């Protein structure tokens, strides 16, 4: 089976300048996603999409194939899926290459290594036989019994259950468990991804992980660096 891993890594970042090539535990951030794709037992090809020459140079130094991204797909508001479709269309037009499945590796999730990625892909293989067309990594965040959300731009909070019939803690098992996407790994059947224009298919399955940090703030680098250093010692 041909499995293509795509790493979307544009050069612009307002929150953390040059985030994708910022050093983390002695390596640039994109290294960790490149390593995951290249060392996976199942990924057959790993490519990085960027419009930035500095990101391209760093990726090539680690032996990663790079596809130049047009500037219109490198804006602050650009979604991930058109970037992935651009990579697919480019490879199909230039080489006649179309993988069976596509893996999304976001550079902001460096704790996901090749072993963790392979677990997600193995989950995909297992559930493909059951009719599922995609798998993505999630964290278990409990059930609706205890979940609340803040209403944007206010100091008001509301429960994610009907407050008029608040369930008892003992009955929590009767309510839907809740999961949060980690952003660390997605795999989707290529034809389905093209059809739905998303990297989560029509009938997805989840793979539950016990730890994931998505880099959004400068302090996240410090937290993840400590985890990586402890992992390597």
Coordinates of C-alpha atoms in Angstrom, one line a residue:
X1 CA 0.0 0.0 0.0
X2 CA 1.3 3.4 -0.9
X3 CA 1.1 5.8 2.0
X4 CA 2.1 9.4 1.5
X5 CA 2.9 11.6 4.5
X6 CA 2.4 15.3 4.0
X7 CA 4.0 17.9 6.3
X8 CA 2.5 21.4 5.8
X9 CA 5.1 23.9 7.0
X10 CA 4.7 27.5 5.8
X11 CA 7.2 30.1 6.7
X12 CA 4.9 32.8 8.1
X13 CA 3.9 32.7 11.8
X14 CA 2.8 35.7 13.7
X15 CA 2.7 34.1 17.2
X16 CA 6.1 32.5 17.0
X17 CA 8.3 33.9 14.2
X18 CA 9.9 31.2 12.1
X19 CA 8.2 28.6 14.3
X20 CA 8.7 25.6 12.0
X21 CA 12.5 26.0 12.0
X22 CA 12.8 27.1 15.6
X23 CA 15.2 24.9 17.6
X24 CA 13.7 22.4 20.0
X25 CA 16.0 20.1 22.0
X26 CA 18.8 20.7 19.5
X27 CA 16.7 20.1 16.3
X28 CA 14.5 22.4 14.2
X29 CA 10.8 21.8 14.9
X30 CA 10.1 20.3 11.5
X31 CA 12.7 17.6 12.1
X32 CA 10.4 15.7 14.4
X33 CA 7.7 15.3 11.8
X34 CA 10.2 14.5 9.0
X35 CA 11.7 11.8 11.3
X36 CA 8.3 10.4 12.1
X37 CA 7.5 10.0 8.4
X38 CA 10.9 8.8 7.2
X39 CA 11.2 6.2 10.0
X40 CA 7.7 4.9 9.9
X41 CA 7.4 1.2 9.0
X42 CA 4.4 2.0 6.7
X43 CA 4.8 5.4 5.2
X44 CA 6.3 5.0 1.7
X45 CA 6.9 8.6 0.9
X46 CA 7.3 11.8 3.0
X47 CA 7.0 15.3 1.5
X48 CA 7.0 18.8 3.0
X49 CA 5.0 21.6 1.6
X50 CA 6.3 25.2 2.0
X51 CA 6.6 28.5 0.3
X52 CA 9.6 29.5 2.5
X53 CA 13.2 29.0 1.3
X54 CA 14.6 28.7 4.8
X55 CA 12.1 26.0 5.7
X56 CA 12.8 24.2 2.4
X57 CA 16.5 24.3 3.0
X58 CA 16.2 22.9 6.5
X59 CA 13.9 20.1 5.3
X60 CA 16.3 19.1 2.5
X61 CA 19.2 19.0 4.9
X62 CA 17.3 16.1 6.6
X63 CA 16.7 14.4 3.3
X64 CA 13.0 15.3 3.0
X65 CA 11.4 15.9 -0.4
X66 CA 10.0 19.4 -0.7
X67 CA 7.1 20.6 -2.9
X68 CA 6.9 24.4 -3.4
X69 CA 3.7 25.9 -2.2
X70 CA 2.1 28.8 -4.1
X71 CA 1.8 32.0 -2.0
X72 CA -2.0 31.9 -2.2
X73 CA -1.9 28.7 -0.2
X74 CA 0.5 30.2 2.4
X75 CA -1.7 32.9 4.0
X76 CA -2.7 33.2 7.7
X77 CA -6.3 32.1 6.8
X78 CA -5.2 29.2 4.5
X79 CA -6.8 25.9 5.6
X80 CA -4.8 22.6 5.6
X81 CA -6.8 20.6 3.2
X82 CA -6.2 22.7 0.1
X83 CA -2.5 22.5 0.8
X84 CA -2.8 18.7 0.9
X85 CA -4.9 18.6 -2.3
X86 CA -2.2 20.8 -4.0
X87 CA 0.5 18.2 -3.1
X88 CA -1.7 15.4 -4.4
X89 CA -2.5 17.2 -7.7
X90 CA 1.1 18.2 -8.2
X91 CA 2.4 14.6 -7.8
X92 CA -0.4 13.2 -10.0
X93 CA 0.3 15.7 -12.7
X94 CA 4.1 15.5 -12.6
X95 CA 4.5 11.8 -12.0
X96 CA 1.2 10.1 -12.3
X97 CA 1.6 9.3 -8.6
X98 CA -1.5 8.8 -6.4
X99 CA -1.1 7.1 -3.0
X100 CA -3.7 4.8 -1.5
X101 CA -3.8 6.8 1.7
X102 CA -2.5 10.1 3.0
X103 CA -1.1 10.9 6.4
X104 CA -1.1 14.4 7.8
X105 CA 1.8 15.3 10.0
X106 CA 1.5 18.7 11.6
X107 CA 4.9 20.1 12.6
X108 CA 3.4 21.6 15.8
X109 CA 3.1 18.1 17.4
X110 CA 6.8 17.0 17.9
X111 CA 6.0 14.4 20.6
X112 CA 4.5 12.2 17.9
X113 CA 7.4 10.0 16.7
X114 CA 7.5 7.1 14.2
X115 CA 6.5 4.5 16.7
X116 CA 3.4 6.5 17.7
X117 CA 2.6 7.2 14.1
X118 CA 2.8 3.6 13.3
X119 CA 0.2 2.8 16.0
X120 CA -2.2 5.2 14.3
X121 CA -1.6 3.6 10.9
X122 CA -2.0 0.1 12.3
X123 CA -5.3 1.2 13.7
X124 CA -6.2 2.4 10.2
X125 CA -5.3 -0.9 8.6
X126 CA -7.4 -2.8 11.2
X127 CA -10.5 -0.6 10.9
X128 CA -10.3 -0.3 7.1
X129 CA -11.5 -3.9 7.0
X130 CA -14.5 -2.8 9.1
X131 CA -15.5 0.0 6.7
X132 CA -13.8 2.9 8.3
X133 CA -12.0 5.2 5.9
X134 CA -9.8 7.3 8.2
X135 CA -8.2 7.4 11.7
X136 CA -7.0 10.3 13.8
X137 CA -5.3 10.7 17.2
X138 CA -7.4 12.0 20.1
X139 CA -7.2 12.5 23.8
X140 CA -10.0 11.2 26.1
X141 CA -11.4 14.2 27.9
X142 CA -14.2 12.5 29.9
X143 CA -18.0 12.6 29.4
X144 CA -20.7 15.2 29.0
X145 CA -21.5 14.8 32.7
X146 CA -18.7 17.1 33.7
X147 CA -17.9 19.2 30.6
X148 CA -18.6 22.9 30.5
X149 CA -17.6 25.6 28.0
X150 CA -17.1 29.3 28.2
X151 CA -19.2 31.4 25.9
X152 CA -16.8 33.4 23.7
X153 CA -16.2 37.1 24.7
X154 CA -18.2 36.7 27.9
X155 CA -17.7 35.5 31.5
X156 CA -20.6 33.1 31.2
X157 CA -20.3 29.4 31.2
X158 CA -22.7 26.7 30.0
X159 CA -22.8 22.9 30.5
X160 CA -22.5 20.5 27.6
X161 CA -25.6 18.6 28.9
X162 CA -29.2 19.6 29.7
X163 CA -28.9 21.3 33.0
X164 CA -32.6 20.6 33.7
X165 CA -31.8 16.9 33.9
X166 CA -28.3 16.9 35.3
X167 CA -27.1 13.3 35.4
X168 CA -25.8 11.7 38.5
X169 CA -22.1 11.0 38.7
X170 CA -23.0 7.3 39.1
X171 CA -24.8 7.4 35.8
X172 CA -21.9 8.9 33.9
X173 CA -21.2 5.7 32.0
X174 CA -24.5 6.2 30.2
X175 CA -23.3 9.4 28.6
X176 CA -21.2 9.8 25.5
X177 CA -17.4 9.8 26.2
X178 CA -15.7 12.9 24.7
X179 CA -12.5 13.1 22.7
X180 CA -10.3 16.0 21.5
X181 CA -8.3 15.9 18.3
X182 CA -4.6 16.2 19.2
X183 CA -3.6 17.3 15.7
X184 CA -0.7 14.9 15.8
X185 CA -1.6 12.3 13.3
X186 CA -4.3 11.7 10.7
X187 CA -4.6 9.1 8.0
X188 CA -7.3 9.0 5.3
X189 CA -8.0 7.0 2.2
X190 CA -7.0 9.2 -0.7
X191 CA -10.1 8.8 -2.8
X192 CA -12.3 9.7 0.2
X193 CA -10.2 12.7 1.1
X194 CA -10.6 14.0 -2.4
X195 CA -14.4 13.3 -2.3
X196 CA -15.1 15.0 1.1
X197 CA -12.3 17.6 0.7
X198 CA -11.1 16.9 4.2
X199 CA -8.5 14.8 5.9
X200 CA -11.1 13.1 8.1
X201 CA -13.4 10.8 6.1
X202 CA -17.0 10.0 6.1
X203 CA -16.7 7.1 8.6
X204 CA -13.7 7.8 10.8
X205 CA -12.2 5.9 13.7
X206 CA -10.1 7.4 16.5
X207 CA -6.9 6.3 18.1
X208 CA -6.7 7.4 21.8
X209 CA -3.3 8.6 23.0
X210 CA -2.3 9.5 26.5
X211 CA -0.2 12.5 25.9
X212 CA -0.1 15.3 23.2
X213 CA 0.9 18.9 23.2
X214 CA 0.3 21.2 20.2
X215 CA 2.7 24.1 20.0
X216 CA 0.8 27.4 20.1
X217 CA 2.7 29.5 22.5
X218 CA 6.5 30.1 23.1
X219 CA 6.2 28.4 26.5
X220 CA 5.1 25.2 24.8
X221 CA 8.6 24.9 23.5
X222 CA 10.0 24.8 27.0
X223 CA 7.5 22.2 28.2
X224 CA 8.0 19.9 25.2
X225 CA 11.8 20.3 25.4
X226 CA 11.8 19.0 29.0
X227 CA 9.7 16.0 27.8
X228 CA 11.9 15.2 24.9
X229 CA 15.1 15.4 27.0
X230 CA 13.6 13.1 29.6
X231 CA 12.5 10.7 26.9
X232 CA 16.1 10.6 25.5
X233 CA 17.8 10.1 28.9

